[in-house]
């Protein structure tokens, strides 16, 4: 090979190497996100679109999040969907996977409640300080934890005036802690993921429903069948959700982009839940204008509900201990955080 040809070949090789490196540096990772509720849901309207834009901006477009047009798995199956690679990213309600995400169910035990933004910050801080040893996210990357506004009790016909009245009711709730507690008050407990409440409520199969925030009345089209929103005051609780990514997918993302995603996730994600708090106020205005009445439960009813949940706290603390977590300390820390952050 002549000297000129050899130099030309070396120059071409260098150019191709530079091009290959540049292509790798600019390579785009597409993350398939499964969000199981309908597009009208408050999370799909006010929270996830904002976070997705933040992720794409933080990674300068190198990580793109593509939302599945319809759910790829039923609500209880989000963890397995992501673990098996059916989707890269999803969010799971802890209450329907009680044996797997037990720590997050702390928020389903009645305690001081705050805004969604406040409780989401509090549960993330509690996870980071106490829950990591439980290792509940094996094979997954935990992106964020977030809590919905406090759950209320909703009746289809009559206001809730006594515990004896509850005993005669068919009450719709989610599986797990809530189902067990309401089951102590009535034999008429019906369980279902919240996203499936519509069929049971609209057909009048139940007399009342609970385990969901006020905002879901509108997004799940329940308000037309509802007469009363009952505030249980300090007997209220909240559901917590985990935003999780397939671990292998996470590891395929460049370290710099992982760091960028983490900056807009974790506790930072909690700030986005302000959108849910805003929706709550909008929904209250809408449904009350349409005739739904807001009432506060009598003290005797509140006391009865708290008594029904009495064993839940000790049961949860015992379960936490089995998972290497100081449940008493975690619970006290969480409650203190909610109170402090609500000031």
C-alpha positions as YAML, in Angstrom:
chain: A
units: angstrom
residues:
- id: 1
  name: UNK
  ca: [0.00, 0.00, 0.00]
- id: 2
  name: UNK
  ca: [1.39, 3.41, -0.89]
- id: 3
  name: UNK
  ca: [2.06, 6.01, 1.80]
- id: 4
  name: UNK
  ca: [-0.76, 8.22, 0.45]
- id: 5
  name: UNK
  ca: [-3.24, 5.35, 0.44]
- id: 6
  name: UNK
  ca: [-2.18, 4.33, 3.94]
- id: 7
  name: UNK
  ca: [-2.72, 7.88, 5.26]
- id: 8
  name: UNK
  ca: [-6.11, 8.07, 3.52]
- id: 9
  name: UNK
  ca: [-7.17, 4.76, 5.10]
- id: 10
  name: UNK
  ca: [-6.05, 5.94, 8.55]
- id: 11
  name: UNK
  ca: [-7.93, 9.22, 8.12]
- id: 12
  name: UNK
  ca: [-11.08, 7.35, 7.07]
- id: 13
  name: UNK
  ca: [-10.80, 5.01, 10.05]
- id: 14
  name: UNK
  ca: [-10.41, 7.94, 12.41]
- id: 15
  name: UNK
  ca: [-13.40, 9.69, 10.88]
- id: 16
  name: UNK
  ca: [-15.56, 6.57, 11.19]
- id: 17
  name: UNK
  ca: [-14.48, 6.11, 14.81]
- id: 18
  name: UNK
  ca: [-15.38, 9.71, 15.58]
- id: 19
  name: UNK
  ca: [-18.75, 9.29, 13.87]
- id: 20
  name: UNK
  ca: [-19.45, 6.08, 15.78]
- id: 21
  name: UNK
  ca: [-18.55, 7.74, 19.07]
- id: 22
  name: UNK
  ca: [-20.76, 10.73, 18.29]
- id: 23
  name: UNK
  ca: [-23.65, 8.44, 17.36]
- id: 24
  name: UNK
  ca: [-23.27, 6.55, 20.64]
- id: 25
  name: UNK
  ca: [-23.10, 9.81, 22.58]
- id: 26
  name: UNK
  ca: [-26.32, 10.99, 20.96]
- id: 27
  name: UNK
  ca: [-28.06, 7.62, 21.14]
- id: 28
  name: UNK
  ca: [-31.64, 7.91, 22.28]
- id: 29
  name: UNK
  ca: [-33.21, 5.58, 24.81]
- id: 30
  name: UNK
  ca: [-36.96, 5.11, 24.53]
- id: 31
  name: UNK
  ca: [-38.77, 4.11, 27.73]
- id: 32
  name: UNK
  ca: [-42.21, 2.52, 27.37]
- id: 33
  name: UNK
  ca: [-44.45, 3.81, 30.15]
- id: 34
  name: UNK
  ca: [-47.65, 2.00, 31.14]
- id: 35
  name: UNK
  ca: [-50.11, 4.23, 33.01]
- id: 36
  name: UNK
  ca: [-53.11, 2.02, 33.76]
- id: 37
  name: UNK
  ca: [-55.94, 4.55, 34.46]
- id: 38
  name: UNK
  ca: [-57.83, 6.24, 31.63]
- id: 39
  name: UNK
  ca: [-56.28, 9.32, 29.96]
- id: 40
  name: UNK
  ca: [-58.71, 11.54, 31.88]
- id: 41
  name: UNK
  ca: [-57.19, 10.55, 35.23]
- id: 42
  name: UNK
  ca: [-55.57, 13.36, 37.20]
- id: 43
  name: UNK
  ca: [-52.13, 11.71, 37.10]
- id: 44
  name: UNK
  ca: [-52.27, 11.40, 33.33]
- id: 45
  name: UNK
  ca: [-53.49, 14.96, 32.96]
- id: 46
  name: UNK
  ca: [-51.54, 16.98, 35.51]
- id: 47
  name: UNK
  ca: [-48.52, 15.05, 36.78]
- id: 48
  name: UNK
  ca: [-46.94, 12.56, 34.40]
- id: 49
  name: UNK
  ca: [-46.88, 14.87, 31.33]
- id: 50
  name: UNK
  ca: [-44.93, 17.43, 33.37]
- id: 51
  name: UNK
  ca: [-42.49, 14.86, 34.73]
- id: 52
  name: UNK
  ca: [-41.94, 13.35, 31.27]
- id: 53
  name: UNK
  ca: [-41.03, 16.78, 29.91]
- id: 54
  name: UNK
  ca: [-38.66, 17.31, 32.83]
- id: 55
  name: UNK
  ca: [-36.92, 13.98, 32.16]
- id: 56
  name: UNK
  ca: [-36.53, 14.68, 28.47]
- id: 57
  name: UNK
  ca: [-35.24, 18.19, 29.15]
- id: 58
  name: UNK
  ca: [-32.84, 17.01, 31.86]
- id: 59
  name: UNK
  ca: [-31.35, 14.38, 29.55]
- id: 60
  name: UNK
  ca: [-31.35, 16.77, 26.58]
- id: 61
  name: UNK
  ca: [-33.63, 14.44, 24.69]
- id: 62
  name: UNK
  ca: [-31.46, 11.36, 25.09]
- id: 63
  name: UNK
  ca: [-34.17, 9.65, 27.14]
- id: 64
  name: UNK
  ca: [-37.65, 9.71, 25.64]
- id: 65
  name: UNK
  ca: [-40.69, 8.36, 27.45]
- id: 66
  name: UNK
  ca: [-43.40, 6.85, 25.30]
- id: 67
  name: UNK
  ca: [-46.79, 6.29, 26.94]
- id: 68
  name: UNK
  ca: [-48.69, 3.15, 26.00]
- id: 69
  name: UNK
  ca: [-52.03, 4.09, 24.37]
- id: 70
  name: UNK
  ca: [-53.87, 1.59, 26.59]
- id: 71
  name: UNK
  ca: [-52.98, -0.36, 29.72]
- id: 72
  name: UNK
  ca: [-50.82, -3.42, 29.14]
- id: 73
  name: UNK
  ca: [-51.84, -5.09, 32.41]
- id: 74
  name: UNK
  ca: [-54.57, -4.84, 35.07]
- id: 75
  name: UNK
  ca: [-53.90, -2.53, 38.05]
- id: 76
  name: UNK
  ca: [-52.53, -5.26, 40.37]
- id: 77
  name: UNK
  ca: [-50.13, -6.46, 37.68]
- id: 78
  name: UNK
  ca: [-47.92, -3.42, 37.20]
- id: 79
  name: UNK
  ca: [-44.94, -4.75, 39.15]
- id: 80
  name: UNK
  ca: [-44.87, -7.99, 37.20]
- id: 81
  name: UNK
  ca: [-45.42, -6.16, 33.92]
- id: 82
  name: UNK
  ca: [-42.23, -4.17, 34.50]
- id: 83
  name: UNK
  ca: [-40.24, -7.06, 35.98]
- id: 84
  name: UNK
  ca: [-40.99, -9.19, 32.92]
- id: 85
  name: UNK
  ca: [-40.17, -6.39, 30.47]
- id: 86
  name: UNK
  ca: [-43.72, -5.94, 29.16]
- id: 87
  name: UNK
  ca: [-43.22, -2.24, 29.89]
- id: 88
  name: UNK
  ca: [-40.16, -0.33, 31.04]
- id: 89
  name: UNK
  ca: [-41.94, 1.95, 33.47]
- id: 90
  name: UNK
  ca: [-45.23, 1.83, 35.41]
- id: 91
  name: UNK
  ca: [-46.83, 2.82, 38.69]
- id: 92
  name: UNK
  ca: [-48.21, 0.40, 41.23]
- id: 93
  name: UNK
  ca: [-50.73, 0.93, 44.03]
- id: 94
  name: UNK
  ca: [-49.19, -0.70, 47.07]
- id: 95
  name: UNK
  ca: [-52.53, -1.75, 48.53]
- id: 96
  name: UNK
  ca: [-53.23, -4.40, 45.90]
- id: 97
  name: UNK
  ca: [-49.80, -6.02, 46.28]
- id: 98
  name: UNK
  ca: [-49.84, -6.19, 50.05]
- id: 99
  name: UNK
  ca: [-47.25, -8.94, 50.42]
- id: 100
  name: UNK
  ca: [-44.78, -7.23, 48.12]
- id: 101
  name: UNK
  ca: [-44.93, -3.51, 48.89]
- id: 102
  name: UNK
  ca: [-45.89, -3.78, 52.54]
- id: 103
  name: UNK
  ca: [-43.96, -0.77, 53.80]
- id: 104
  name: UNK
  ca: [-45.87, 1.80, 51.75]
- id: 105
  name: UNK
  ca: [-49.14, 0.58, 53.26]
- id: 106
  name: UNK
  ca: [-48.30, 2.54, 56.37]
- id: 107
  name: UNK
  ca: [-50.18, 5.47, 54.82]
- id: 108
  name: UNK
  ca: [-53.38, 3.39, 54.69]
- id: 109
  name: UNK
  ca: [-53.51, 3.39, 58.49]
- id: 110
  name: UNK
  ca: [-55.43, 6.44, 59.76]
- id: 111
  name: UNK
  ca: [-53.05, 9.19, 60.84]
- id: 112
  name: UNK
  ca: [-52.59, 12.93, 60.26]
- id: 113
  name: UNK
  ca: [-53.06, 13.71, 56.58]
- id: 114
  name: UNK
  ca: [-51.95, 16.65, 54.49]
- id: 115
  name: UNK
  ca: [-51.91, 17.61, 50.85]
- id: 116
  name: UNK
  ca: [-50.79, 15.09, 48.25]
- id: 117
  name: UNK
  ca: [-47.57, 17.06, 47.81]
- id: 118
  name: UNK
  ca: [-46.88, 16.99, 51.55]
- id: 119
  name: UNK
  ca: [-47.64, 13.30, 52.05]
- id: 120
  name: UNK
  ca: [-45.61, 12.37, 48.96]
- id: 121
  name: UNK
  ca: [-42.56, 14.18, 50.36]
- id: 122
  name: UNK
  ca: [-43.11, 12.55, 53.74]
- id: 123
  name: UNK
  ca: [-43.37, 9.00, 52.40]
- id: 124
  name: UNK
  ca: [-40.26, 9.42, 50.22]
- id: 125
  name: UNK
  ca: [-38.25, 10.70, 53.17]
- id: 126
  name: UNK
  ca: [-39.54, 7.83, 55.29]
- id: 127
  name: UNK
  ca: [-38.56, 5.32, 52.61]
- id: 128
  name: UNK
  ca: [-35.05, 6.73, 52.31]
- id: 129
  name: UNK
  ca: [-34.53, 6.81, 56.08]
- id: 130
  name: UNK
  ca: [-36.20, 3.51, 57.04]
- id: 131
  name: UNK
  ca: [-37.55, 1.30, 54.27]
- id: 132
  name: UNK
  ca: [-34.51, 0.58, 52.08]
- id: 133
  name: UNK
  ca: [-33.43, -2.50, 54.13]
- id: 134
  name: UNK
  ca: [-36.77, -4.17, 53.30]
- id: 135
  name: UNK
  ca: [-35.49, -4.57, 49.70]
- id: 136
  name: UNK
  ca: [-38.99, -4.56, 48.20]
- id: 137
  name: UNK
  ca: [-37.86, -3.45, 44.74]
- id: 138
  name: UNK
  ca: [-35.56, -6.28, 43.69]
- id: 139
  name: UNK
  ca: [-35.18, -6.24, 39.90]
- id: 140
  name: UNK
  ca: [-36.61, -2.72, 39.76]
- id: 141
  name: UNK
  ca: [-35.44, 0.86, 40.04]
- id: 142
  name: UNK
  ca: [-37.66, 2.91, 42.36]
- id: 143
  name: UNK
  ca: [-38.13, 6.26, 40.65]
- id: 144
  name: UNK
  ca: [-40.59, 7.90, 43.05]
- id: 145
  name: UNK
  ca: [-43.21, 7.31, 45.72]
- id: 146
  name: UNK
  ca: [-46.34, 9.44, 45.89]
- id: 147
  name: UNK
  ca: [-49.54, 9.58, 47.89]
- id: 148
  name: UNK
  ca: [-52.99, 10.69, 46.85]
- id: 149
  name: UNK
  ca: [-55.04, 13.17, 48.88]
- id: 150
  name: UNK
  ca: [-56.84, 11.65, 51.86]
- id: 151
  name: UNK
  ca: [-59.59, 9.14, 51.13]
- id: 152
  name: UNK
  ca: [-63.18, 9.95, 52.07]
- id: 153
  name: UNK
  ca: [-66.34, 7.87, 52.46]
- id: 154
  name: UNK
  ca: [-68.97, 8.26, 49.73]
- id: 155
  name: UNK
  ca: [-72.62, 7.23, 49.92]
- id: 156
  name: UNK
  ca: [-75.03, 6.69, 47.05]
- id: 157
  name: UNK
  ca: [-78.24, 7.52, 48.91]
- id: 158
  name: UNK
  ca: [-78.14, 8.41, 52.59]
- id: 159
  name: UNK
  ca: [-75.66, 10.35, 54.75]
- id: 160
  name: UNK
  ca: [-73.59, 8.32, 57.19]
- id: 161
  name: UNK
  ca: [-75.00, 8.92, 60.66]
- id: 162
  name: UNK
  ca: [-74.07, 5.89, 62.78]
- id: 163
  name: UNK
  ca: [-71.87, 2.81, 62.94]
- id: 164
  name: UNK
  ca: [-75.03, 0.69, 63.03]
- id: 165
  name: UNK
  ca: [-75.85, 2.10, 59.61]
- id: 166
  name: UNK
  ca: [-72.50, 0.88, 58.28]
- id: 167
  name: UNK
  ca: [-73.34, -2.63, 59.43]
- id: 168
  name: UNK
  ca: [-76.25, -2.68, 56.97]
- id: 169
  name: UNK
  ca: [-74.23, -1.34, 54.05]
- id: 170
  name: UNK
  ca: [-72.43, -2.90, 51.15]
- id: 171
  name: UNK
  ca: [-69.14, -0.97, 51.17]
- id: 172
  name: UNK
  ca: [-66.77, -0.95, 48.20]
- id: 173
  name: UNK
  ca: [-63.09, -0.68, 49.08]
- id: 174
  name: UNK
  ca: [-59.67, -1.81, 47.91]
- id: 175
  name: UNK
  ca: [-58.11, -5.11, 49.03]
- id: 176
  name: UNK
  ca: [-55.77, -5.25, 52.00]
- id: 177
  name: UNK
  ca: [-55.79, -3.03, 55.08]
- id: 178
  name: UNK
  ca: [-58.93, -1.11, 54.11]
- id: 179
  name: UNK
  ca: [-60.93, -4.25, 53.30]
- id: 180
  name: UNK
  ca: [-59.98, -5.83, 56.62]
- id: 181
  name: UNK
  ca: [-60.92, -2.72, 58.60]
- id: 182
  name: UNK
  ca: [-64.28, -2.15, 56.93]
- id: 183
  name: UNK
  ca: [-64.89, -5.87, 57.18]
- id: 184
  name: UNK
  ca: [-64.82, -5.43, 60.96]
- id: 185
  name: UNK
  ca: [-67.79, -3.07, 60.59]
- id: 186
  name: UNK
  ca: [-69.90, -4.84, 57.97]
- id: 187
  name: UNK
  ca: [-70.11, -8.22, 56.29]
- id: 188
  name: UNK
  ca: [-71.01, -6.43, 53.08]
- id: 189
  name: UNK
  ca: [-67.49, -5.52, 51.97]
- id: 190
  name: UNK
  ca: [-66.82, -5.63, 48.22]
- id: 191
  name: UNK
  ca: [-63.22, -5.25, 47.02]
- id: 192
  name: UNK
  ca: [-61.89, -3.94, 43.72]
- id: 193
  name: UNK
  ca: [-59.11, -1.74, 42.36]
- id: 194
  name: UNK
  ca: [-60.37, 1.86, 42.31]
- id: 195
  name: UNK
  ca: [-60.18, 2.08, 38.51]
- id: 196
  name: UNK
  ca: [-62.93, -0.56, 38.38]
- id: 197
  name: UNK
  ca: [-65.29, 1.16, 40.80]
- id: 198
  name: UNK
  ca: [-67.49, 2.64, 38.09]
- id: 199
  name: UNK
  ca: [-69.32, -0.54, 37.13]
- id: 200
  name: UNK
  ca: [-70.19, -1.40, 40.73]
- id: 201
  name: UNK
  ca: [-71.14, 2.14, 41.74]
- id: 202
  name: UNK
  ca: [-73.10, 3.09, 38.63]
- id: 203
  name: UNK
  ca: [-75.21, -0.08, 38.83]
- id: 204
  name: UNK
  ca: [-75.97, 0.45, 42.50]
- id: 205
  name: UNK
  ca: [-74.36, -2.84, 43.46]
- id: 206
  name: UNK
  ca: [-72.98, -1.15, 46.61]
- id: 207
  name: UNK
  ca: [-74.34, 1.46, 49.03]
- id: 208
  name: UNK
  ca: [-71.07, 3.28, 49.59]
- id: 209
  name: UNK
  ca: [-67.43, 3.34, 48.54]
- id: 210
  name: UNK
  ca: [-64.16, 4.51, 50.04]
- id: 211
  name: UNK
  ca: [-60.35, 4.16, 49.70]
- id: 212
  name: UNK
  ca: [-60.05, 6.92, 47.11]
- id: 213
  name: UNK
  ca: [-59.60, 10.71, 47.01]
- id: 214
  name: UNK
  ca: [-62.33, 13.14, 46.03]
- id: 215
  name: UNK
  ca: [-60.65, 13.95, 42.71]
- id: 216
  name: UNK
  ca: [-61.23, 10.41, 41.45]
- id: 217
  name: UNK
  ca: [-64.98, 10.99, 41.57]
- id: 218
  name: UNK
  ca: [-64.68, 12.98, 38.37]
- id: 219
  name: UNK
  ca: [-61.91, 11.14, 36.54]
- id: 220
  name: UNK
  ca: [-63.68, 7.80, 37.13]
- id: 221
  name: UNK
  ca: [-67.16, 9.23, 36.48]
- id: 222
  name: UNK
  ca: [-68.53, 8.37, 39.93]
- id: 223
  name: UNK
  ca: [-70.01, 11.69, 41.02]
- id: 224
  name: UNK
  ca: [-73.29, 11.23, 39.14]
- id: 225
  name: UNK
  ca: [-74.10, 8.23, 41.35]
- id: 226
  name: UNK
  ca: [-72.94, 9.86, 44.60]
- id: 227
  name: UNK
  ca: [-75.08, 11.83, 47.05]
- id: 228
  name: UNK
  ca: [-72.72, 12.46, 49.96]
- id: 229
  name: UNK
  ca: [-69.00, 12.92, 50.56]
- id: 230
  name: UNK
  ca: [-68.35, 12.07, 54.20]
- id: 231
  name: UNK
  ca: [-65.25, 13.48, 55.88]
- id: 232
  name: UNK
  ca: [-63.92, 11.02, 58.46]
- id: 233
  name: UNK
  ca: [-61.55, 13.65, 59.89]
- id: 234
  name: UNK
  ca: [-58.64, 11.97, 61.72]
- id: 235
  name: UNK
  ca: [-59.87, 8.52, 60.69]
- id: 236
  name: UNK
  ca: [-58.88, 9.26, 57.09]
- id: 237
  name: UNK
  ca: [-55.99, 7.56, 55.33]
- id: 238
  name: UNK
  ca: [-54.21, 7.73, 51.99]
- id: 239
  name: UNK
  ca: [-53.01, 5.36, 49.29]
- id: 240
  name: UNK
  ca: [-49.37, 5.31, 48.20]
- id: 241
  name: UNK
  ca: [-48.02, 4.37, 44.79]
- id: 242
  name: UNK
  ca: [-44.57, 3.41, 43.51]
- id: 243
  name: UNK
  ca: [-43.23, 4.61, 40.17]
- id: 244
  name: UNK
  ca: [-40.88, 1.85, 39.08]
- id: 245
  name: UNK
  ca: [-38.58, 1.08, 36.13]
- id: 246
  name: UNK
  ca: [-37.20, -2.24, 34.96]
- id: 247
  name: UNK
  ca: [-33.71, -2.50, 36.44]
- id: 248
  name: UNK
  ca: [-32.08, -3.64, 33.19]
- id: 249
  name: UNK
  ca: [-33.68, -0.75, 31.35]
- id: 250
  name: UNK
  ca: [-32.40, 1.64, 34.00]
- id: 251
  name: UNK
  ca: [-28.89, 0.23, 33.69]
- id: 252
  name: UNK
  ca: [-29.00, 0.74, 29.91]
- id: 253
  name: UNK
  ca: [-29.27, 4.50, 30.48]
- id: 254
  name: UNK
  ca: [-25.98, 6.42, 30.67]
- id: 255
  name: UNK
  ca: [-24.85, 7.28, 34.20]
- id: 256
  name: UNK
  ca: [-25.04, 11.01, 33.53]
- id: 257
  name: UNK
  ca: [-28.63, 10.65, 32.34]
- id: 258
  name: UNK
  ca: [-29.51, 8.47, 35.32]
- id: 259
  name: UNK
  ca: [-28.31, 11.27, 37.58]
- id: 260
  name: UNK
  ca: [-30.32, 13.79, 35.60]
- id: 261
  name: UNK
  ca: [-33.48, 11.68, 35.94]
- id: 262
  name: UNK
  ca: [-32.94, 11.26, 39.68]
- id: 263
  name: UNK
  ca: [-32.77, 15.04, 40.10]
- id: 264
  name: UNK
  ca: [-36.37, 15.38, 38.86]
- id: 265
  name: UNK
  ca: [-37.60, 12.24, 40.62]
- id: 266
  name: UNK
  ca: [-37.60, 10.99, 44.21]
- id: 267
  name: UNK
  ca: [-38.56, 13.83, 46.56]
- id: 268
  name: UNK
  ca: [-38.55, 16.29, 43.64]
- id: 269
  name: UNK
  ca: [-41.43, 14.32, 42.09]
- id: 270
  name: UNK
  ca: [-43.54, 15.11, 45.17]
- id: 271
  name: UNK
  ca: [-43.72, 18.76, 44.15]
- id: 272
  name: UNK
  ca: [-45.61, 17.74, 41.01]
- id: 273
  name: UNK
  ca: [-48.39, 16.33, 43.18]
- id: 274
  name: UNK
  ca: [-49.48, 19.93, 43.69]
- id: 275
  name: UNK
  ca: [-51.29, 19.36, 40.39]
- id: 276
  name: UNK
  ca: [-53.39, 16.68, 42.07]
- id: 277
  name: UNK
  ca: [-54.17, 19.02, 44.96]
- id: 278
  name: UNK
  ca: [-55.35, 21.62, 42.47]
- id: 279
  name: UNK
  ca: [-57.55, 19.07, 40.71]
- id: 280
  name: UNK
  ca: [-59.10, 18.16, 44.06]
- id: 281
  name: UNK
  ca: [-60.30, 21.71, 44.62]
- id: 282
  name: UNK
  ca: [-61.64, 21.90, 41.07]
- id: 283
  name: UNK
  ca: [-63.54, 18.64, 41.49]
- id: 284
  name: UNK
  ca: [-65.02, 19.71, 44.82]
- id: 285
  name: UNK
  ca: [-66.38, 22.85, 43.16]
- id: 286
  name: UNK
  ca: [-67.76, 20.85, 40.25]
- id: 287
  name: UNK
  ca: [-69.50, 18.03, 42.13]
- id: 288
  name: UNK
  ca: [-70.95, 20.23, 44.87]
- id: 289
  name: UNK
  ca: [-72.37, 22.54, 42.20]
- id: 290
  name: UNK
  ca: [-74.01, 19.44, 40.72]
- id: 291
  name: UNK
  ca: [-75.67, 18.56, 44.02]
- id: 292
  name: UNK
  ca: [-73.24, 16.27, 45.83]
- id: 293
  name: UNK
  ca: [-73.22, 17.24, 49.51]
- id: 294
  name: UNK
  ca: [-70.18, 17.35, 51.80]
- id: 295
  name: UNK
  ca: [-70.75, 16.35, 55.41]
- id: 296
  name: UNK
  ca: [-68.59, 15.49, 58.41]
- id: 297
  name: UNK
  ca: [-69.09, 12.17, 60.14]
- id: 298
  name: UNK
  ca: [-70.35, 12.17, 63.71]
- id: 299
  name: UNK
  ca: [-67.75, 11.64, 66.43]
- id: 300
  name: UNK
  ca: [-69.17, 8.19, 67.20]
- id: 301
  name: UNK
  ca: [-68.73, 7.14, 63.57]
- id: 302
  name: UNK
  ca: [-65.15, 8.42, 63.49]
- id: 303
  name: UNK
  ca: [-64.35, 6.58, 66.71]
- id: 304
  name: UNK
  ca: [-65.86, 3.39, 65.29]
- id: 305
  name: UNK
  ca: [-63.80, 3.61, 62.11]
- id: 306
  name: UNK
  ca: [-60.59, 4.24, 64.08]
- id: 307
  name: UNK
  ca: [-61.36, 1.24, 66.25]
- id: 308
  name: UNK
  ca: [-61.82, -0.90, 63.13]
- id: 309
  name: UNK
  ca: [-58.29, 0.04, 62.05]
- id: 310
  name: UNK
  ca: [-56.86, -0.47, 65.56]
- id: 311
  name: UNK
  ca: [-55.04, -3.71, 64.79]
- id: 312
  name: UNK
  ca: [-53.66, -2.44, 61.46]
- id: 313
  name: UNK
  ca: [-50.93, -0.36, 63.05]
- id: 314
  name: UNK
  ca: [-49.58, -3.12, 65.30]
- id: 315
  name: UNK
  ca: [-49.84, -5.62, 62.43]
- id: 316
  name: UNK
  ca: [-47.89, -3.30, 60.13]
- id: 317
  name: UNK
  ca: [-45.19, -2.64, 62.73]
- id: 318
  name: UNK
  ca: [-44.79, -6.40, 63.23]
- id: 319
  name: UNK
  ca: [-44.50, -6.94, 59.46]
- id: 320
  name: UNK
  ca: [-41.96, -4.13, 59.20]
- id: 321
  name: UNK
  ca: [-39.84, -5.85, 61.85]
- id: 322
  name: UNK
  ca: [-39.82, -9.05, 59.80]
- id: 323
  name: UNK
  ca: [-38.41, -7.01, 56.91]
- id: 324
  name: UNK
  ca: [-35.66, -5.42, 58.95]
- id: 325
  name: UNK
  ca: [-37.42, -2.09, 59.49]
- id: 326
  name: UNK
  ca: [-38.08, -0.30, 62.78]
- id: 327
  name: UNK
  ca: [-41.78, 0.20, 62.13]
- id: 328
  name: UNK
  ca: [-42.52, 2.24, 65.26]
- id: 329
  name: UNK
  ca: [-39.77, 4.72, 64.48]
- id: 330
  name: UNK
  ca: [-40.78, 4.88, 60.80]
- id: 331
  name: UNK
  ca: [-44.43, 5.53, 61.65]
- id: 332
  name: UNK
  ca: [-43.57, 8.26, 64.14]
- id: 333
  name: UNK
  ca: [-41.16, 9.86, 61.67]
- id: 334
  name: UNK
  ca: [-43.75, 9.84, 58.87]
- id: 335
  name: UNK
  ca: [-46.46, 11.39, 61.04]
- id: 336
  name: UNK
  ca: [-44.06, 14.07, 62.27]
- id: 337
  name: UNK
  ca: [-43.04, 14.85, 58.69]
- id: 338
  name: UNK
  ca: [-46.65, 15.28, 57.56]
- id: 339
  name: UNK
  ca: [-47.37, 17.64, 60.45]
- id: 340
  name: UNK
  ca: [-44.17, 19.66, 59.94]
- id: 341
  name: UNK
  ca: [-44.46, 19.91, 56.15]
- id: 342
  name: UNK
  ca: [-48.11, 20.99, 56.44]
- id: 343
  name: UNK
  ca: [-47.19, 24.12, 58.42]
...
